[in-house]
mmCIF file of C-alpha atoms and ligand atoms in Angstrom:
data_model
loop_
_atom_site.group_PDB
_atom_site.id
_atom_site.type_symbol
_atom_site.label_atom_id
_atom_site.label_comp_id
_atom_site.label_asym_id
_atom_site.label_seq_id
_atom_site.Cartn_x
_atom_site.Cartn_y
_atom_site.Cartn_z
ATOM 1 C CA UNK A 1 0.000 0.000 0.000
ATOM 2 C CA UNK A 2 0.741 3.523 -0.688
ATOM 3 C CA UNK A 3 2.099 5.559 2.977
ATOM 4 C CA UNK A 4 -0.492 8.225 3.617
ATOM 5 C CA UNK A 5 -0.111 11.636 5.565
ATOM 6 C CA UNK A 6 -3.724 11.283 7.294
ATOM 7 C CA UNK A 7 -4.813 7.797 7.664
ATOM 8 C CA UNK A 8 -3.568 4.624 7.794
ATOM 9 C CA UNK A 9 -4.224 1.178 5.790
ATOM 10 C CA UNK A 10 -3.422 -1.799 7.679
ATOM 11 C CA UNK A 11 -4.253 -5.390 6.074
ATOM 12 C CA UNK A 12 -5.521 -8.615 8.447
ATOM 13 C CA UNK A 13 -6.006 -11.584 6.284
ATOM 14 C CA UNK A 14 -8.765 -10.665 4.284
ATOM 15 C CA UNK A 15 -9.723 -7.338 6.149
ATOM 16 C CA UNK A 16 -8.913 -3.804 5.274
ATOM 17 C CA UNK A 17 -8.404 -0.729 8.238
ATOM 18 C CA UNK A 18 -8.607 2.604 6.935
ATOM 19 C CA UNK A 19 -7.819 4.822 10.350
ATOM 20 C CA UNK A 20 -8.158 8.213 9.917
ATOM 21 C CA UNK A 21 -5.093 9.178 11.529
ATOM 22 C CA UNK A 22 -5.672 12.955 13.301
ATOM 23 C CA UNK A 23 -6.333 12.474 16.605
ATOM 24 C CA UNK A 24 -5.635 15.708 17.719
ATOM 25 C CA UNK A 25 -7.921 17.371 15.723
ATOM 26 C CA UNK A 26 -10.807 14.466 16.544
ATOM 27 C CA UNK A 27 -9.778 12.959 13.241
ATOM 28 C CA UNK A 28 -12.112 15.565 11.272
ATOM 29 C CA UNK A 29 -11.869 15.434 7.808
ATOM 30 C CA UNK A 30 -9.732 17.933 5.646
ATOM 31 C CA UNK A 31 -9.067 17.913 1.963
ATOM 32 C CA UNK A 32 -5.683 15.615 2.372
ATOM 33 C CA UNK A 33 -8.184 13.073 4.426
ATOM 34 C CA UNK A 34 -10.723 13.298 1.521
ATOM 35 C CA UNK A 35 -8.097 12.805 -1.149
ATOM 36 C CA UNK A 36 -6.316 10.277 0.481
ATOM 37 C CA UNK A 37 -9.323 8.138 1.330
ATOM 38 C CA UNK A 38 -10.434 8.211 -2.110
ATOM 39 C CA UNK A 39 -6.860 6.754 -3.415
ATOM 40 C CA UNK A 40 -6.570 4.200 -0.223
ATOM 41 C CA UNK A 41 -10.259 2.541 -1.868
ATOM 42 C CA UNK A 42 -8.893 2.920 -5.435
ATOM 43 C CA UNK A 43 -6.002 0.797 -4.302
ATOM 44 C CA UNK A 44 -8.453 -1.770 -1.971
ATOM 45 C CA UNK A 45 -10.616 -2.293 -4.325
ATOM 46 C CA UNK A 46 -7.911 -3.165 -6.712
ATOM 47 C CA UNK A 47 -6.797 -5.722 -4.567
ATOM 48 C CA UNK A 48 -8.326 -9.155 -4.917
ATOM 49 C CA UNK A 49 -7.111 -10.408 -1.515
ATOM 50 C CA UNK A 50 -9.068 -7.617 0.535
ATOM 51 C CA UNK A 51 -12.488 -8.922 0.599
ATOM 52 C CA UNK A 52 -13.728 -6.298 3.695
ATOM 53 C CA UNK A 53 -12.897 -2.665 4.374
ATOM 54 C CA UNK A 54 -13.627 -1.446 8.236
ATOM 55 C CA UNK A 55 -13.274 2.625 8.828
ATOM 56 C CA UNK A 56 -12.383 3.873 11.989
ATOM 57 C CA UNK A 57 -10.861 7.055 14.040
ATOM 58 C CA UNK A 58 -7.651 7.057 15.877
ATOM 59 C CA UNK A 59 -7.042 7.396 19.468
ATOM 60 C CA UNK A 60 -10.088 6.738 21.811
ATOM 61 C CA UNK A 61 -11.632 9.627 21.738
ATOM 62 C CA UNK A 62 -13.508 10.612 18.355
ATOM 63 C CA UNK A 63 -14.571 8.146 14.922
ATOM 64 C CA UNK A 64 -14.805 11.750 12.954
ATOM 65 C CA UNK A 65 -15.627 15.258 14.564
ATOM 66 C CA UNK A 66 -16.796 16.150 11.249
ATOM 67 C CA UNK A 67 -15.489 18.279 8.912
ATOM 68 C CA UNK A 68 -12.181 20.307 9.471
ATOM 69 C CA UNK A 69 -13.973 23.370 10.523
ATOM 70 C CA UNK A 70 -10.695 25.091 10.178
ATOM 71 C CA UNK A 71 -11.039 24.925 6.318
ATOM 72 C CA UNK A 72 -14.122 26.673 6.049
ATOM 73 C CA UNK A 73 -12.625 30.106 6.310
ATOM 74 C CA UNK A 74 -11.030 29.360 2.692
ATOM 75 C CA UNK A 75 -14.143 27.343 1.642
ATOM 76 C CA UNK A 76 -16.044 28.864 -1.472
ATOM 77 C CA UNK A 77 -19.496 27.797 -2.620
ATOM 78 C CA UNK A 78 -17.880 25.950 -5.449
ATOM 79 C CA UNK A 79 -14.901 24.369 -3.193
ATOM 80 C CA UNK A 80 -17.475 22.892 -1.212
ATOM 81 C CA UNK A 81 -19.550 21.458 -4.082
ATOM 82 C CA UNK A 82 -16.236 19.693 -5.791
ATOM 83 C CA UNK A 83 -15.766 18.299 -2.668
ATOM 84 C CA UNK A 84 -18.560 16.195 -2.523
ATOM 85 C CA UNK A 85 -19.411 15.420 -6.807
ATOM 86 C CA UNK A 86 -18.515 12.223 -8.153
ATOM 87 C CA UNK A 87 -14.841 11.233 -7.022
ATOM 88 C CA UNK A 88 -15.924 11.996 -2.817
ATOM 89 C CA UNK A 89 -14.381 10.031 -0.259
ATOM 90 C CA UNK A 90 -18.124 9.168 0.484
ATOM 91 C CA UNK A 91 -19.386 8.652 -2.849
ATOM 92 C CA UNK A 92 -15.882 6.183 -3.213
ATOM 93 C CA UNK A 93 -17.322 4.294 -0.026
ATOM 94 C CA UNK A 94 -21.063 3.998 -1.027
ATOM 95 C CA UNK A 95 -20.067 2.527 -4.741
ATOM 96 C CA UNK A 96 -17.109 0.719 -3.562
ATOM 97 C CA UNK A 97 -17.986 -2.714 -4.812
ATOM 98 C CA UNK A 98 -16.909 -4.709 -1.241
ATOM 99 C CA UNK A 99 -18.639 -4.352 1.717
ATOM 100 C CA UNK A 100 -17.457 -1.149 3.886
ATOM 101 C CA UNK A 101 -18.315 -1.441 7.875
ATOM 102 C CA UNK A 102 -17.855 1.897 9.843
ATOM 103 C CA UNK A 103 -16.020 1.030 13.632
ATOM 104 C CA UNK A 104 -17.457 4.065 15.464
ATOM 105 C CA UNK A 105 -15.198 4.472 18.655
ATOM 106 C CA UNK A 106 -16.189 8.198 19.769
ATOM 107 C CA UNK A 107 -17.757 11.051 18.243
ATOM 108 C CA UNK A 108 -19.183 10.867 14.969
ATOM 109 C CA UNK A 109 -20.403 14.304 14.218
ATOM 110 C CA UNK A 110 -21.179 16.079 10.805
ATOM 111 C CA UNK A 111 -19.512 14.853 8.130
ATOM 112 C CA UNK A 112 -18.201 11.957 10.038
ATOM 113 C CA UNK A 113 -21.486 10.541 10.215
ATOM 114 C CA UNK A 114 -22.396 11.190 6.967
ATOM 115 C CA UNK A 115 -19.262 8.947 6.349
ATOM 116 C CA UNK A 116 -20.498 6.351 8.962
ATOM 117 C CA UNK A 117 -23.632 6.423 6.515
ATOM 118 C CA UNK A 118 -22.689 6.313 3.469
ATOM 119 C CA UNK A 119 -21.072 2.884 4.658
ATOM 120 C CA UNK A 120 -22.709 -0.834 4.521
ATOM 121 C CA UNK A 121 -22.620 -1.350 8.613
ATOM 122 C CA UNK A 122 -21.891 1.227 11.575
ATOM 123 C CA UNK A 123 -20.582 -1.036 14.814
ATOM 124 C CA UNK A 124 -20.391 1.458 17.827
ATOM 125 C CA UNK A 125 -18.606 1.840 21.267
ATOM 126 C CA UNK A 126 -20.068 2.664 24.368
ATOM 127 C CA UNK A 127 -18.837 6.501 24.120
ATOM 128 C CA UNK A 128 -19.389 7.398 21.029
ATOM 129 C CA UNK A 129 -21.486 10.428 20.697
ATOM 130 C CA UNK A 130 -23.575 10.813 17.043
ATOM 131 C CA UNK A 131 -25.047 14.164 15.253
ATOM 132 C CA UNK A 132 -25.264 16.092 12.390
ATOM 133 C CA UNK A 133 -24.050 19.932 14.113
ATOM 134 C CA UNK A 134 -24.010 21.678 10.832
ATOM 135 C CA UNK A 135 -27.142 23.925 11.912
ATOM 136 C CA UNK A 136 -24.661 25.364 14.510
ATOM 137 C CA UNK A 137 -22.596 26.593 12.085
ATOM 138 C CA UNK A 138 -25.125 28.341 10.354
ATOM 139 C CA UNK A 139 -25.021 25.584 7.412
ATOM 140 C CA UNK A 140 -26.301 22.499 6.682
ATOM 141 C CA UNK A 141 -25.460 18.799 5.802
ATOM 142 C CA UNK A 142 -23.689 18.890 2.396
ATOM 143 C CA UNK A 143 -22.237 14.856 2.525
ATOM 144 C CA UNK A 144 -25.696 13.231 1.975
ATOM 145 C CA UNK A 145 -26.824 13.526 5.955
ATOM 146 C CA UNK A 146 -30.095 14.466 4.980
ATOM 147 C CA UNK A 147 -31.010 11.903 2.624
ATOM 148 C CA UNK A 148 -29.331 8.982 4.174
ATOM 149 C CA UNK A 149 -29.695 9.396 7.585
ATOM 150 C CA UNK A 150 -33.402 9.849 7.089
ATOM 151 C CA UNK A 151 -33.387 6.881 4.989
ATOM 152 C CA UNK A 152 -31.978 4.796 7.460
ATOM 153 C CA UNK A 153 -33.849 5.970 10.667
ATOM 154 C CA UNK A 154 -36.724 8.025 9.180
ATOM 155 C CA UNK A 155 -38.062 12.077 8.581
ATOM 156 C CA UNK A 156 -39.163 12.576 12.372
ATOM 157 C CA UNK A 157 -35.997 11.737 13.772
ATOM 158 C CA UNK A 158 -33.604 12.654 11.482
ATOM 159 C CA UNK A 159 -35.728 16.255 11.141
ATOM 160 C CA UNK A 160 -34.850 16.563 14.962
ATOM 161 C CA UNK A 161 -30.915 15.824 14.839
ATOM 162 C CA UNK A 162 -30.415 17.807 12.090
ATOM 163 C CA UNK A 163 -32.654 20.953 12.879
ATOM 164 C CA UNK A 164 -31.408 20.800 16.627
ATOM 165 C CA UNK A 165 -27.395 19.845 15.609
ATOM 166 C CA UNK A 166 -27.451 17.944 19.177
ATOM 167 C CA UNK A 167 -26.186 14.786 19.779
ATOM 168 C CA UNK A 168 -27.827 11.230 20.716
ATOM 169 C CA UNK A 169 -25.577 8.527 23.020
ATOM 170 C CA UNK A 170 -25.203 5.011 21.782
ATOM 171 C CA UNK A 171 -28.056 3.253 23.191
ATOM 172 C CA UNK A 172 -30.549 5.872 21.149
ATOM 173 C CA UNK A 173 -28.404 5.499 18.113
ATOM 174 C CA UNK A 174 -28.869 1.879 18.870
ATOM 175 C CA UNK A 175 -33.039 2.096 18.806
ATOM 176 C CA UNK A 176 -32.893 4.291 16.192
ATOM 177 C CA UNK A 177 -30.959 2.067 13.832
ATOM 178 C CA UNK A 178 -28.478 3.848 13.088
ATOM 179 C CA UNK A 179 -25.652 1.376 14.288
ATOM 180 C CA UNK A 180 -26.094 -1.986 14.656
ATOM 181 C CA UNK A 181 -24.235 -3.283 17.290
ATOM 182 C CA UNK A 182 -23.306 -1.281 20.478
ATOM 183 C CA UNK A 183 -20.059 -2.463 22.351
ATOM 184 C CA UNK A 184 -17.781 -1.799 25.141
ATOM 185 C CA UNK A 185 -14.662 0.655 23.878
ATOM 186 C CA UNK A 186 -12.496 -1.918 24.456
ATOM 187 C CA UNK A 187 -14.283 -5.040 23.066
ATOM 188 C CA UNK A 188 -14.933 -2.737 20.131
ATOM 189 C CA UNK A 189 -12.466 -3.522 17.236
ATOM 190 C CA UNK A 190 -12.280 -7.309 18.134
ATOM 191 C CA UNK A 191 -16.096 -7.104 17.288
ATOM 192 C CA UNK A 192 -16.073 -5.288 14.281
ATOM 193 C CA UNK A 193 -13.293 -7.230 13.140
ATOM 194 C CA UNK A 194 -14.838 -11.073 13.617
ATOM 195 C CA UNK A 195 -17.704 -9.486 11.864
ATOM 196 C CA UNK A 196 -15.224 -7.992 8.936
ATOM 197 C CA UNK A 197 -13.713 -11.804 8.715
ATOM 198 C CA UNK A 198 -17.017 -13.799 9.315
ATOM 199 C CA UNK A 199 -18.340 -11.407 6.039
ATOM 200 C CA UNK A 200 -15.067 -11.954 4.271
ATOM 201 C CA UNK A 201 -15.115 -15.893 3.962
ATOM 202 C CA UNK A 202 -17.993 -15.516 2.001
ATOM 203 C CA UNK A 203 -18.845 -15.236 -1.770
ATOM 204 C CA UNK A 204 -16.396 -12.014 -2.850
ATOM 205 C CA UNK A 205 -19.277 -11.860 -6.640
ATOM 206 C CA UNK A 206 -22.359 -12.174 -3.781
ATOM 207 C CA UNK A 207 -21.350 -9.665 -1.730
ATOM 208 C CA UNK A 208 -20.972 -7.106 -4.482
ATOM 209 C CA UNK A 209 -24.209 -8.204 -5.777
ATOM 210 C CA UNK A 210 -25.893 -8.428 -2.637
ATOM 211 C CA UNK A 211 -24.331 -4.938 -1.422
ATOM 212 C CA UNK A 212 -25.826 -3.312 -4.930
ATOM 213 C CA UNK A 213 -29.296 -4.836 -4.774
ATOM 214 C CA UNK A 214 -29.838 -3.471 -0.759
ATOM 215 C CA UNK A 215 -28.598 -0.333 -1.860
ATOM 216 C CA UNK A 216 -31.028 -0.362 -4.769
ATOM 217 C CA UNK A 217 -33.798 -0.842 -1.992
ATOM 218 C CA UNK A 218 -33.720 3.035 -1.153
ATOM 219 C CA UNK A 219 -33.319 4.538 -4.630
ATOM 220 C CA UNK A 220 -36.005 2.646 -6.520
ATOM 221 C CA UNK A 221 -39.590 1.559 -6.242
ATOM 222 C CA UNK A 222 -40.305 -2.180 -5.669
ATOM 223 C CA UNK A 223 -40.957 -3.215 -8.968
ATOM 224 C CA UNK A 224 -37.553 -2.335 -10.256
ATOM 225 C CA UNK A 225 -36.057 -3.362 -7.095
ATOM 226 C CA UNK A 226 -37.096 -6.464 -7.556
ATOM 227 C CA UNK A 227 -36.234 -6.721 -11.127
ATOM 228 C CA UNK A 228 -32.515 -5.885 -10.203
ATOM 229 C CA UNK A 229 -32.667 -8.381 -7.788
ATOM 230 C CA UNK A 230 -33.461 -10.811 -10.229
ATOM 231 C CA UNK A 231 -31.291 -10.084 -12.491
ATOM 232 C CA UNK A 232 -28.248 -9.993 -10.272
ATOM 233 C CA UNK A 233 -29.285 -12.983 -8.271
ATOM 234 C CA UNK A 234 -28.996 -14.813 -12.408
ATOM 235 C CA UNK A 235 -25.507 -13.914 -12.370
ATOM 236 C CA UNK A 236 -24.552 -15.652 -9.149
ATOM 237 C CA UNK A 237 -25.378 -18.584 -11.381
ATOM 238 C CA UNK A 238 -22.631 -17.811 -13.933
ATOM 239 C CA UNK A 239 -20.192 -18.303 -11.353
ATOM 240 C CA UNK A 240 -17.534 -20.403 -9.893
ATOM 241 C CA UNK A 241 -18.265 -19.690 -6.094
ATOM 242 C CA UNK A 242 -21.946 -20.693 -6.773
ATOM 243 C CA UNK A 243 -20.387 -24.276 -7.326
ATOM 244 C CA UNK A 244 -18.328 -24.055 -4.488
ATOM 245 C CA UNK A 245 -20.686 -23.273 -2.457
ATOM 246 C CA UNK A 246 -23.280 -25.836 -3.144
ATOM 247 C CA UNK A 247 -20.581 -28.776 -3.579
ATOM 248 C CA UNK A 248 -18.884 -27.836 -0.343
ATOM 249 C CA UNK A 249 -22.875 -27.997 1.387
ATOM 250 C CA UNK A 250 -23.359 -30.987 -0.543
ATOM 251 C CA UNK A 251 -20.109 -32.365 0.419
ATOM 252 C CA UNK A 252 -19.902 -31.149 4.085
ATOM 253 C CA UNK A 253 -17.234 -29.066 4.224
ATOM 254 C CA UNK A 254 -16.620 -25.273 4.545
ATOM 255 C CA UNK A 255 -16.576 -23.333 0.882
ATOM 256 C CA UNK A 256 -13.361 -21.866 -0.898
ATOM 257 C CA UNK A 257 -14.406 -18.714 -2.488
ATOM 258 C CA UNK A 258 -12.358 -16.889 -5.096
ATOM 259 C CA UNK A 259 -14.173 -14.218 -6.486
ATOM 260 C CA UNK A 260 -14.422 -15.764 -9.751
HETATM 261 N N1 COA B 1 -12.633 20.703 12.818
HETATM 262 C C1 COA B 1 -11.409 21.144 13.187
HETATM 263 N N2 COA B 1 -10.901 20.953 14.415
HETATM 264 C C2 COA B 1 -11.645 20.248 15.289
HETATM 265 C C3 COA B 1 -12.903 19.740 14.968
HETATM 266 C C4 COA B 1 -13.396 20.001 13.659
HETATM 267 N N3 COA B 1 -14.587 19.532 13.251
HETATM 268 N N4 COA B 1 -13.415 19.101 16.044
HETATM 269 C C5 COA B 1 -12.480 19.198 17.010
HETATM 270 N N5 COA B 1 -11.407 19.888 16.555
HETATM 271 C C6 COA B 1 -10.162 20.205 17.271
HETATM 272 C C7 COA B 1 -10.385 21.292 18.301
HETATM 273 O O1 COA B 1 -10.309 22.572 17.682
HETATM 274 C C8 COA B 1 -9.235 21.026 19.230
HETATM 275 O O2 COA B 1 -8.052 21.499 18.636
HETATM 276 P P1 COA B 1 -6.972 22.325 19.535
HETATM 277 O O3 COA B 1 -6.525 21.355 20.596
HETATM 278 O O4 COA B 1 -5.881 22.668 18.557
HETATM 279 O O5 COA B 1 -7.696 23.508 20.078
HETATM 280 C C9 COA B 1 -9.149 19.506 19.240
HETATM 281 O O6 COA B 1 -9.780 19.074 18.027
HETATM 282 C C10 COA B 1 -9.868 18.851 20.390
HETATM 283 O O7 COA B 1 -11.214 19.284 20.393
HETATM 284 P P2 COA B 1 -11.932 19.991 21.635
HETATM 285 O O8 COA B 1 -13.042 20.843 21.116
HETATM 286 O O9 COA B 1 -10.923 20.659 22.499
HETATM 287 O O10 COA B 1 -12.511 18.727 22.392
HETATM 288 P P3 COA B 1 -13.764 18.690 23.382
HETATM 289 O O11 COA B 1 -13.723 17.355 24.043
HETATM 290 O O12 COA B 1 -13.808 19.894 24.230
HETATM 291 O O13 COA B 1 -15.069 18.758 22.416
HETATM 292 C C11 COA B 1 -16.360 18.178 20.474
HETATM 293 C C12 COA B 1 -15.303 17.709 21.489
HETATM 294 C C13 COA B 1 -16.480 17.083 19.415
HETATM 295 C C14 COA B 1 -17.717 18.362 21.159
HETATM 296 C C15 COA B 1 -15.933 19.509 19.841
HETATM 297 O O14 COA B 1 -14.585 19.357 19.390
HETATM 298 C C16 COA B 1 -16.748 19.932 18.667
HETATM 299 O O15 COA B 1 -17.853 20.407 18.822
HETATM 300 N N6 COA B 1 -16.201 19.815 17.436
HETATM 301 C C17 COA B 1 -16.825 20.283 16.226
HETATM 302 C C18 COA B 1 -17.900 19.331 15.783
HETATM 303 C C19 COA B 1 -18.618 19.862 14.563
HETATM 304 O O16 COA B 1 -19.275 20.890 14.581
HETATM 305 N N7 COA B 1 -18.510 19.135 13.442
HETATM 306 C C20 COA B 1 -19.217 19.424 12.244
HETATM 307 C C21 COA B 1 -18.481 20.296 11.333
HETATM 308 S S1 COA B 1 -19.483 20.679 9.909
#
């Protein structure tokens, strides 16, 4: 892997890290974060032995604190929309083809969680602390907050977080939906990570699949929805892990899948 100035990419096995390495600014995200991210899943998803990316903050005190505020003196109306069109670190997670799980392990504020969101899975600690505080800046989610995060826990809620910019603990995060799995700080990467490996034994061609036809869920109606699915469940048939997999179950044994 590349080295990075802002985060770091660590490989386990089959498992990805990205850490986004500032913890003394509360890892928020500044343009060298955003660019960097971008070329760190360029690389990953390049690379046929990573079958699972996790994101997480360094230190033990923030995921993201949002955006580096620091950077909006300079910011321009057109700055701001280049940095989230096509090629955004975000955008890069939500079409990245493998499945992305966000390790939450402290604050997760602004454009942080609109990261956390635009990713497959959010796993939580304890701590962490979850809004969208835009509104106290006198702006507004610009990284997809309001349309995913009201997909994913619905209007009334996500109306309240982002017209009120305050924060919600992990257990309401937890009822709302917007994290699966809520864990003590220092249980919390050995969780995410058994979940990262149990999810990367599996079909690498399913999981993309799979990840593309859930996603379809929220930008289509259920007729074409289901007409995706279809069609992307046929090509599972076209390929060699759909023979492994029902010869190993046929045989008893535990499937070799290689993406092919
Ligand atoms: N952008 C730039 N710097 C940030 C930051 C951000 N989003 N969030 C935190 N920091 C910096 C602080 O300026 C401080 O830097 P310093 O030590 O050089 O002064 C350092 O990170 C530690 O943060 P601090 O505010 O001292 O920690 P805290 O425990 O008192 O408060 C927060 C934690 C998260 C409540 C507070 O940092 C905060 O509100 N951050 C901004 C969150 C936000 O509005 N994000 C959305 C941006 S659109």
């Amino acid at each position: 892997m590349s080295n990075y100035q802002s985060i770091l990419v660590e490989k386990r096995d089959k498992v990805a890290i990205i850490t986004i390495n500032r913890p003394d600014k509360l890892n928020s995200l500044n343009k060298t974060v955003h660019a960097e991210g971008v070329a760190a899943l360029d690389e990953l998803r390049a690379d046929d032995s990573v079958r699972v990316v996790v994101i997480t903050g360094a230190g033990e005190k923030a995921f993201i604190a949002g955006a580096d505020i620091s950077e909006f003196a300079d910011a321009t109306p057109v700055s701001q929309r280049d940095l989230f069109q096509q090629r955004s670190f975000f955008n890069s997670i939500d079409v990245f083809p493998k499945p992305v799980i966000a390790m939450i392990n402290g604050f997760c504020l602004g454009g942080g969680n609109e990261l956390a969101l635009a990713c497959d899975i959010r796993i939580a600690s304890e701590n962490a602390r979850f809004g969208q505080p835009e509104i106290n800046l006198g702006i507004m989610c610009g990284g997809g907050g309001t349309q995913r995060l009201t997909q994913l826990i619905g209007e009334g809620r996500a109306m309240e977080m982002i017209l009120t910019g305050d924060m919600i603990d992990a257990p309401t995060a937890l009822s709302f939906g917007l994290v699966n799995h809520v864990y003590p700080l220092a249980e919390l990467a050995e969780k995410t990570l058994a979940l990262a490996s149990k999810i990367a034994e599996k079909a690498p061609i399913a999981l993309q699949l799979s990840k593309e036809a859930v996603k379809f869920a929220s930008r289509s109606n259920l007729d074409e929805g289901l007409r995706r699915e279809v069609d992307l469940f046929a090509i599972c048939f076209s390929t060699e892990d759909k023979a492994e997999g029902v010869a190993a179950f046929l045989e008893k044994r535990k499937p070799d899948f290689k993406g092919k």
